[in-house]
Short mmCIF file of C-alpha atoms (C1' of nucleotides) in Angstrom, two decimals:
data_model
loop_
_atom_site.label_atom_id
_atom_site.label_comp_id
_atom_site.label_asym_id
_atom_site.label_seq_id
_atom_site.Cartn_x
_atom_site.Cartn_y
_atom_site.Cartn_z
CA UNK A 1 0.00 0.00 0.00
CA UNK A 2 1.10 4.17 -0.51
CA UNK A 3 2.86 2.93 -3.23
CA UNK A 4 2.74 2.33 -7.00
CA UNK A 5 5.00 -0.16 -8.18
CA UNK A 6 1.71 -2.60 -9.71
CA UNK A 7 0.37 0.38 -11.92
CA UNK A 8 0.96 0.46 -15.37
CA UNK A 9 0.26 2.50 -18.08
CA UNK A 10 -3.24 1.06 -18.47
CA UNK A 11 -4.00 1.55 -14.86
CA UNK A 12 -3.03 4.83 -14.99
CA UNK A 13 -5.43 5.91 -17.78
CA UNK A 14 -7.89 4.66 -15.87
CA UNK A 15 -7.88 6.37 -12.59
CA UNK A 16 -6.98 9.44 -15.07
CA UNK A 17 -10.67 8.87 -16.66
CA UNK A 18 -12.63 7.99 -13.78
CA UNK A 19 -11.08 10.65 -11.65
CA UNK A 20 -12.33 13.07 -14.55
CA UNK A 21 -15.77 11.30 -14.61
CA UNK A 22 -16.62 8.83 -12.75
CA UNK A 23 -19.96 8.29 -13.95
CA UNK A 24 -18.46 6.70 -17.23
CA UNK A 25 -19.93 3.65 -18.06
CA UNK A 26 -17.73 0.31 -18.40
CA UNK A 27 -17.43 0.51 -22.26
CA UNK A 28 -17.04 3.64 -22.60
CA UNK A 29 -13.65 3.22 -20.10
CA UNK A 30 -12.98 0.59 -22.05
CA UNK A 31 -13.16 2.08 -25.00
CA UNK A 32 -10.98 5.02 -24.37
CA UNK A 33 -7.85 2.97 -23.22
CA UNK A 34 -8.23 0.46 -25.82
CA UNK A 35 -8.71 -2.62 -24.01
CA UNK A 36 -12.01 -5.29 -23.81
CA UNK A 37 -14.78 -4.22 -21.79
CA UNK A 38 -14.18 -7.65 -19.85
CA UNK A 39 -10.44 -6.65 -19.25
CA UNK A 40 -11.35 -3.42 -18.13
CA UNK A 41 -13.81 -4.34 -15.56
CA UNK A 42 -11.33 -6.31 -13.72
CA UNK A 43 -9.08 -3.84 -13.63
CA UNK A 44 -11.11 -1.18 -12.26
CA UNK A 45 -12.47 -3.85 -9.62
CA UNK A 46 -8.80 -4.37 -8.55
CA UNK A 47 -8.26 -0.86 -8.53
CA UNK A 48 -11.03 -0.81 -5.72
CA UNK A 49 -10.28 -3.83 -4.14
CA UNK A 50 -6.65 -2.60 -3.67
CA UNK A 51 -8.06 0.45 -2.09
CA UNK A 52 -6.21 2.81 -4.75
CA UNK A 53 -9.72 4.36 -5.89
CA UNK A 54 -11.41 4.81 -2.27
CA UNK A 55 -15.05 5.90 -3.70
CA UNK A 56 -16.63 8.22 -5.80
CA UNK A 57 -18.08 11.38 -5.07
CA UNK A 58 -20.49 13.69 -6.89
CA UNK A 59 -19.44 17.18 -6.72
CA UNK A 60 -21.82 19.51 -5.71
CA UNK A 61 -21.61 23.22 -5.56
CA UNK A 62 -21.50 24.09 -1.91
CA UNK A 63 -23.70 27.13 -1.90
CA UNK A 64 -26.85 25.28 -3.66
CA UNK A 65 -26.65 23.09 -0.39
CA UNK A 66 -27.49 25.20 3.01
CA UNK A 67 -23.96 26.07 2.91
CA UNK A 68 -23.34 30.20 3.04
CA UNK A 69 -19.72 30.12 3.97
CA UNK A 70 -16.72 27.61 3.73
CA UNK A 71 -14.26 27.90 6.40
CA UNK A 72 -10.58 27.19 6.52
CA UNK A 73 -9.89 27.00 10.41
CA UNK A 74 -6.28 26.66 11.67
CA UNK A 75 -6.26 24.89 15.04
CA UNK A 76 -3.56 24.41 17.95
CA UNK A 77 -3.94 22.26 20.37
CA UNK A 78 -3.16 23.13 24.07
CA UNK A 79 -1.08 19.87 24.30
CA UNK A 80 -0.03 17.39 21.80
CA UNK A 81 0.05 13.69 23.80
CA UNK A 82 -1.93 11.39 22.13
CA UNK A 83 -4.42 11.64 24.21
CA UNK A 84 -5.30 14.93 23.87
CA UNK A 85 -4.99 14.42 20.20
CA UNK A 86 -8.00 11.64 20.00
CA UNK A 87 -9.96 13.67 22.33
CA UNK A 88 -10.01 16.46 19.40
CA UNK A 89 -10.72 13.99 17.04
CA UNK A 90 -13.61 12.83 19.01
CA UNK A 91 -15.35 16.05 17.51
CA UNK A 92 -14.41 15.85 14.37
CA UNK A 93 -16.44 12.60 13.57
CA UNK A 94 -19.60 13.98 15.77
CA UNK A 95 -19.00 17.32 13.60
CA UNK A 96 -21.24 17.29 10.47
CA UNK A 97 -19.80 21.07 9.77
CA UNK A 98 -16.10 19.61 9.44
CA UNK A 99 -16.22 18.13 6.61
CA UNK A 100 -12.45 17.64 5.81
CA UNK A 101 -9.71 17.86 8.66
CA UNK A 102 -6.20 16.89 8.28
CA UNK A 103 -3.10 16.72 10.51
CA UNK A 104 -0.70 18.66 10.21
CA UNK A 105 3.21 19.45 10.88
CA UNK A 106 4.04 23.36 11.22
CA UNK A 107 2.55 26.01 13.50
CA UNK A 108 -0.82 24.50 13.74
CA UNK A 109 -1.75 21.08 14.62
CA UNK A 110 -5.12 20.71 12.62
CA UNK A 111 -6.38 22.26 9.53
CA UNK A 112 -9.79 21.78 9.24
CA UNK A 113 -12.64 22.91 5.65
CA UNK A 114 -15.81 23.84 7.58
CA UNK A 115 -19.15 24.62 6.44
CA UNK A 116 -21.81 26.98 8.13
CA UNK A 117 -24.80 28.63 7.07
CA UNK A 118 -23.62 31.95 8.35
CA UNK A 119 -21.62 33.88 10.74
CA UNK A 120 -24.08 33.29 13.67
CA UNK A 121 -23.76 29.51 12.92
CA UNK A 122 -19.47 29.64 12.68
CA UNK A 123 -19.75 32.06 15.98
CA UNK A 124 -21.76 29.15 17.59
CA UNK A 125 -19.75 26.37 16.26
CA UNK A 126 -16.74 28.40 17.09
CA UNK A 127 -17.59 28.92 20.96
CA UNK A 128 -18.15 25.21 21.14
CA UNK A 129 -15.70 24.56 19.93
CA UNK A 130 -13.07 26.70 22.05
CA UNK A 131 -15.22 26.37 24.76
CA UNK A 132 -16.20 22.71 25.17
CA UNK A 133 -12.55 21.79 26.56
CA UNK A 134 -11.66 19.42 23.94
CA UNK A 135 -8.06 21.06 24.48
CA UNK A 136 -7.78 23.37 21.52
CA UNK A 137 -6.00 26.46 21.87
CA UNK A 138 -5.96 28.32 18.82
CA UNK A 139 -8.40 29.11 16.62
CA UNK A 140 -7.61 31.23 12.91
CA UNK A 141 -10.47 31.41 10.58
CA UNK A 142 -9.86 32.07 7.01
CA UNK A 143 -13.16 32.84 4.67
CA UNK A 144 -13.63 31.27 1.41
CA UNK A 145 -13.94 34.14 -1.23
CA UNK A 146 -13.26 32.55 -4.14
CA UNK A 147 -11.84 29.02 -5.81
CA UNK A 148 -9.25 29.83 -8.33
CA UNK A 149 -8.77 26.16 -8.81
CA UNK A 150 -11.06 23.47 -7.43
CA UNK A 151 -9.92 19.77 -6.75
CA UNK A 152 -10.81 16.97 -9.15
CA UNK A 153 -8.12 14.55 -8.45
CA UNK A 154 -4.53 14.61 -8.56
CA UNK A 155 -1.85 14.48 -11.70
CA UNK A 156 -1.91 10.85 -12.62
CA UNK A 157 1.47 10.47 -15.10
CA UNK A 158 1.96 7.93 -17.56
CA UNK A 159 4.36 6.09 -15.91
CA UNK A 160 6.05 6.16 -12.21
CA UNK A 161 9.12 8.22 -12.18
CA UNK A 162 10.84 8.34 -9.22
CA UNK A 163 12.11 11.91 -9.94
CA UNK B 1 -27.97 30.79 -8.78
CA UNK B 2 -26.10 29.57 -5.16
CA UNK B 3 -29.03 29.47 -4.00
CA UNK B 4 -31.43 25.95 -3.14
CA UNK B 5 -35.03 27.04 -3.29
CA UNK B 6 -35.90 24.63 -5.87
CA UNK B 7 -34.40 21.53 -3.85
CA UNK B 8 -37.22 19.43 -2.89
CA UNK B 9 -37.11 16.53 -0.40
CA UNK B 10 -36.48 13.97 -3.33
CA UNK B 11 -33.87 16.22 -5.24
CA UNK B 12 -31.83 16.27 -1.80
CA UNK B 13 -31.68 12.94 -1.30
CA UNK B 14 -30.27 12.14 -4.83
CA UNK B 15 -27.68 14.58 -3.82
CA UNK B 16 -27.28 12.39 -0.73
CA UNK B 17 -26.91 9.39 -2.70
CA UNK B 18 -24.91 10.53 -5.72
CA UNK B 19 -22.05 12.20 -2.91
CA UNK B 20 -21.64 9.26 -1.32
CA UNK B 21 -22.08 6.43 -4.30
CA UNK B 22 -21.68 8.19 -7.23
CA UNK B 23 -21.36 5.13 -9.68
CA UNK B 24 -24.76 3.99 -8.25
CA UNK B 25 -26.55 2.72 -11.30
CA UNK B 26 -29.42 5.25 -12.04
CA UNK B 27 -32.34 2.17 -11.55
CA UNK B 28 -30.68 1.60 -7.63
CA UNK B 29 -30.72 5.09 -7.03
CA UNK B 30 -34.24 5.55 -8.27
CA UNK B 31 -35.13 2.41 -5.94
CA UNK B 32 -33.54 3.67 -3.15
CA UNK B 33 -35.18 6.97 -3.15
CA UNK B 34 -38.82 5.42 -4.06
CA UNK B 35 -39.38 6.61 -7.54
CA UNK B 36 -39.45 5.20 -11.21
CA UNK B 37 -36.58 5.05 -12.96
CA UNK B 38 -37.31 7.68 -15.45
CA UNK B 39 -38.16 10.13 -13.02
CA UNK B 40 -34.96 9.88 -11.23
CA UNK B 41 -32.83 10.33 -14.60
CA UNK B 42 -35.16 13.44 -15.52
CA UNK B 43 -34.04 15.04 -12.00
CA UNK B 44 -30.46 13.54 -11.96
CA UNK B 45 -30.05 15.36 -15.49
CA UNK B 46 -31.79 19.00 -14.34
CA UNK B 47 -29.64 18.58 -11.52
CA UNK B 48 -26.57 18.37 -13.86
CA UNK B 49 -27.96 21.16 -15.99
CA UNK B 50 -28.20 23.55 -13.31
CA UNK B 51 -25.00 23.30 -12.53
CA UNK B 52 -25.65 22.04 -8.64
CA UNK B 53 -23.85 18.60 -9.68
CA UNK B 54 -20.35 19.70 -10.90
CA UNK B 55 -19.20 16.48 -11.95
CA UNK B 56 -18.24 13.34 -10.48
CA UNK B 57 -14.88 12.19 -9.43
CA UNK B 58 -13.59 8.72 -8.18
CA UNK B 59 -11.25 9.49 -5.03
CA UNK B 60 -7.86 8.19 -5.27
CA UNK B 61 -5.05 6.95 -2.57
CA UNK B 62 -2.91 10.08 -3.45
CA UNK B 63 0.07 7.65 -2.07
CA UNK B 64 -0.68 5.27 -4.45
CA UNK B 65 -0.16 7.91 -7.53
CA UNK B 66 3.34 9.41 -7.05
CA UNK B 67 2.54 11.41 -4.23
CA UNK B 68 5.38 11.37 -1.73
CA UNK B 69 3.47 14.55 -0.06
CA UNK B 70 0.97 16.43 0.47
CA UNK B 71 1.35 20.14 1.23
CA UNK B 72 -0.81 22.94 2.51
CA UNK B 73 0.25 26.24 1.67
CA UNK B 74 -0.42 29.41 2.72
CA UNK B 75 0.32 32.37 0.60
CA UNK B 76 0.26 36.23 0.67
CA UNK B 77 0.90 38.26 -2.40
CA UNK B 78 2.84 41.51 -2.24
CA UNK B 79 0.05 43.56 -3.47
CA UNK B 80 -4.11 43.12 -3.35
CA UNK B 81 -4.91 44.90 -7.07
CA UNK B 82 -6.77 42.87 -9.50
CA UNK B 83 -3.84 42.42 -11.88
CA UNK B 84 -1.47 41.44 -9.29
CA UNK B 85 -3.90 38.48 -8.66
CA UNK B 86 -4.45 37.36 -11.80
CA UNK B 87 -0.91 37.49 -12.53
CA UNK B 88 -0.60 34.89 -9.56
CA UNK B 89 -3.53 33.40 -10.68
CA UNK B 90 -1.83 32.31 -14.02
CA UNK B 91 0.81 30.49 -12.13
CA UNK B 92 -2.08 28.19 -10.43
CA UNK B 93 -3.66 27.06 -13.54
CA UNK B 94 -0.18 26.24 -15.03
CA UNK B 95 1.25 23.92 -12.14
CA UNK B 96 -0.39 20.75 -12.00
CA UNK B 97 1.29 20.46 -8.70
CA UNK B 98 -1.21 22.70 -7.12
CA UNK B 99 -4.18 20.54 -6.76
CA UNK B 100 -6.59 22.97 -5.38
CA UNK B 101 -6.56 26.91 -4.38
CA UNK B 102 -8.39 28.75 -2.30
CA UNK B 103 -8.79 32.93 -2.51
CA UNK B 104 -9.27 33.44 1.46
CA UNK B 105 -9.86 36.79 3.32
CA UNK B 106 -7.71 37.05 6.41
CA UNK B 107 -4.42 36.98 7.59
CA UNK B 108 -2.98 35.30 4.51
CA UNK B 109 -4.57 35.47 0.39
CA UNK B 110 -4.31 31.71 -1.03
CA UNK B 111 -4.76 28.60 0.71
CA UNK B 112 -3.25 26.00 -1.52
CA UNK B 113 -3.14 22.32 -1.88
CA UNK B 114 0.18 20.96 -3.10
CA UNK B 115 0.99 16.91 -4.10
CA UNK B 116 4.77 16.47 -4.98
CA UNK B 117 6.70 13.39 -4.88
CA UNK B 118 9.18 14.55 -2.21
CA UNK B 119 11.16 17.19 0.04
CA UNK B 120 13.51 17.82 -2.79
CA UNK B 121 10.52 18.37 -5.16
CA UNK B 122 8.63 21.08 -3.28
CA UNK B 123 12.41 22.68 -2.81
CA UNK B 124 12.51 23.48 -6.15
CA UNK B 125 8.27 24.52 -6.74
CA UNK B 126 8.97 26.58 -3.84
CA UNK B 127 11.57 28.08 -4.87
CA UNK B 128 10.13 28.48 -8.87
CA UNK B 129 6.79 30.32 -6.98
CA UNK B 130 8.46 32.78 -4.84
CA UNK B 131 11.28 33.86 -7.59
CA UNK B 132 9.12 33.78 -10.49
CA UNK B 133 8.45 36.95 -10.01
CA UNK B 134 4.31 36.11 -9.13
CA UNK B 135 4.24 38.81 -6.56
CA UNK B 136 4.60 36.02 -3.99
CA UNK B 137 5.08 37.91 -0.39
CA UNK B 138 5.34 35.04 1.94
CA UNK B 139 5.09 30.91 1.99
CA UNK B 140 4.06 29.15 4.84
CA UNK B 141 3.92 25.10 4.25
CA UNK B 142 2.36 22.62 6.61
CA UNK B 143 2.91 19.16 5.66
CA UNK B 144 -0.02 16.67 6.07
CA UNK B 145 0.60 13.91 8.45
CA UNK B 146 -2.55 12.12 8.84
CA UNK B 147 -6.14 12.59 7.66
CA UNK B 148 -8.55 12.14 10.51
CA UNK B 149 -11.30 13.22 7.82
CA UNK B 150 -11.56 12.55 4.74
CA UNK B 151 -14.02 14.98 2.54
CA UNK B 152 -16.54 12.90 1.27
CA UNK B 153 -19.14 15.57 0.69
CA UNK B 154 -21.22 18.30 1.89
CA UNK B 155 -23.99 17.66 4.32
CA UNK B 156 -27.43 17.83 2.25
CA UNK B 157 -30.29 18.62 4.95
CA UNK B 158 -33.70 17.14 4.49
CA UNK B 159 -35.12 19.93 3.67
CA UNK B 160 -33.79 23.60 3.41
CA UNK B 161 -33.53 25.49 6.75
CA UNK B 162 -32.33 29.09 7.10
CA UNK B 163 -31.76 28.59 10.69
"C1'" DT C 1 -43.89 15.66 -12.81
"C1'" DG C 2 -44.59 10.83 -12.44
"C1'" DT C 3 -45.45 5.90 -14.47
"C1'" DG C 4 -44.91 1.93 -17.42
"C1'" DA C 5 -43.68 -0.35 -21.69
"C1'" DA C 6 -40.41 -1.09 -25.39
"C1'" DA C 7 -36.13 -0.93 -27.66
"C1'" DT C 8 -31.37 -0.31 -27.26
"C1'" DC C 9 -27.28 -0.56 -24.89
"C1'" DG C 10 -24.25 -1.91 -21.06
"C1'" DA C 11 -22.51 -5.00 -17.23
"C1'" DT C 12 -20.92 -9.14 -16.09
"C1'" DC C 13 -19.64 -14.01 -16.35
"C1'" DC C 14 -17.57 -17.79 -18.55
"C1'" DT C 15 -14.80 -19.98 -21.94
"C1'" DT C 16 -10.89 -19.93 -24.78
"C1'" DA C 17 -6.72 -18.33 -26.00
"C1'" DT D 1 -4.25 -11.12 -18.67
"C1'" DA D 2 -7.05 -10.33 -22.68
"C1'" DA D 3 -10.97 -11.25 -26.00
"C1'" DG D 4 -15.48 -12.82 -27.46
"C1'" DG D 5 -20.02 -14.21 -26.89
"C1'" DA D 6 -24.21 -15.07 -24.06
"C1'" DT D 7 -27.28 -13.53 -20.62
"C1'" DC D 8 -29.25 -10.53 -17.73
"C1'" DG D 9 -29.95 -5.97 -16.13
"C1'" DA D 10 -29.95 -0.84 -16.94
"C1'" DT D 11 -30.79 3.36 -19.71
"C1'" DT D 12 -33.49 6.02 -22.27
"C1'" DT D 13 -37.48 7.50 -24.85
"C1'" DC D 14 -42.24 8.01 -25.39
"C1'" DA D 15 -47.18 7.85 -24.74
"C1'" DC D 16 -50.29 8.75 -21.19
"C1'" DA D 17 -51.96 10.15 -16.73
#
DNA sequence: TGTGAAATCGATCCTTA
DNA sequence: TAAGGATCGATTTCACA
């Protein structure tokens, strides 16, 4: 696993497509990489089975959805034993407003991509979130404004290269 | 547009659906939301059309793909006017590096999300950024460690509440 | 907007290479 | 691993409510 030494070129063209659109049907896929629509079914099930495509997701446009701001909140914790750690990440599960939170190395511990209906709802969210001792210290809120670039996969090459 | 007051009950929980499963066949999604077939590709497709389902995307292991890491970036450009931002705006569109961006208000202007294969890697895209002469003030990079969530989706309420 | 029927097309399995 | 063919299921359109 976290690596790439089974894909080859044929692989790759396929998470390139269905990272583009999933919603492709099997022959089309097939189709575009040249191969059976047999062959290419089995590859895209091993794909999945190996875990290397994790799901698929429609993308929606936030705002058509109850949502009236996205958040980008930088979070420190107060301490950083392990503990302390899974007690934060207690609320991100039980959190439908975080809907993406990573951990991080730098000058903040957590960076989370929040979702609110307004500023009454963030200052809400916010306070329990300070306030509801789940040891975080800091908290910096960035505002969405605009997306110059949204995310619909990653750069797929041909072939592995090492460098 | 951005706006959901034509989101019925039925048309939220396709949205539901499609986020979570988007490959799900169009007659299981119809049968799992209790309507015919044809009704559910009529709404699927106007759902499409207005532009509230942006596409669909299978999520990849970005460790399987030739990711080595994955960066978030915090940038503040030397000057706020329009051209300077569309100057820097250029450079996003042209580095496939730079999976997603992010125009923030706050203490810093661009939230980005970088994927490069290693240390040595983002040396040198750091380094091409803030001497490329993009009116690049400042580059803060945390690296992400571990992903306690993973976005999946926005939440979709049952039906639309302002409050 | 929804349903149901009909025709076409696609998914999937199995056999053979 | 891939291709081809058979079978079964899904998509899509249309007439009608």
């Amino acid at each position: 696993m976290a690596n790439d030494y089974s894909l080859d070129r044929i692989d790759r063209k396929i998470l390139r497509h269905l990272q583009d659109e999933a919603r492709l049907t099997n022959q089309a896929l097939a189709s575009r990489i040249a191969l059976s629509p047999s062959a290419c079914l089995a590859r895209v099930r091993r794909l999945e089975a190996l875990g290397i495509i994790q799901g698929y997701h429609a993308r929606l446009d936030p705002f058509c959805v109850d949502v009236g701001l996205v958040l980008f909140v930088e979070i420190t914790l107060e301490g950083r034993a392990p503990d302390e750690q899974a007690r934060f990440e207690g609320v991100l599960s039980a959190t439908p407003e975080i809907v993406e939170a990573s951990h991080v190395s730098g000058r903040i511990d957590y960076l989370l991509k929040i979702v609110v209906r307004n500023m009454q709802h963030w200052t809400e969210l916010r306070e329990a979130l300070v306030g509801g001792d789940y040891g975080v210290g800091s908290v910096t809120t960035h505002v969405l404004m605009d997306k110059p670039k949204v995310f619909k996969g990653y750069p797929v090459a041909e072939r592995h290269a090492d460098r």
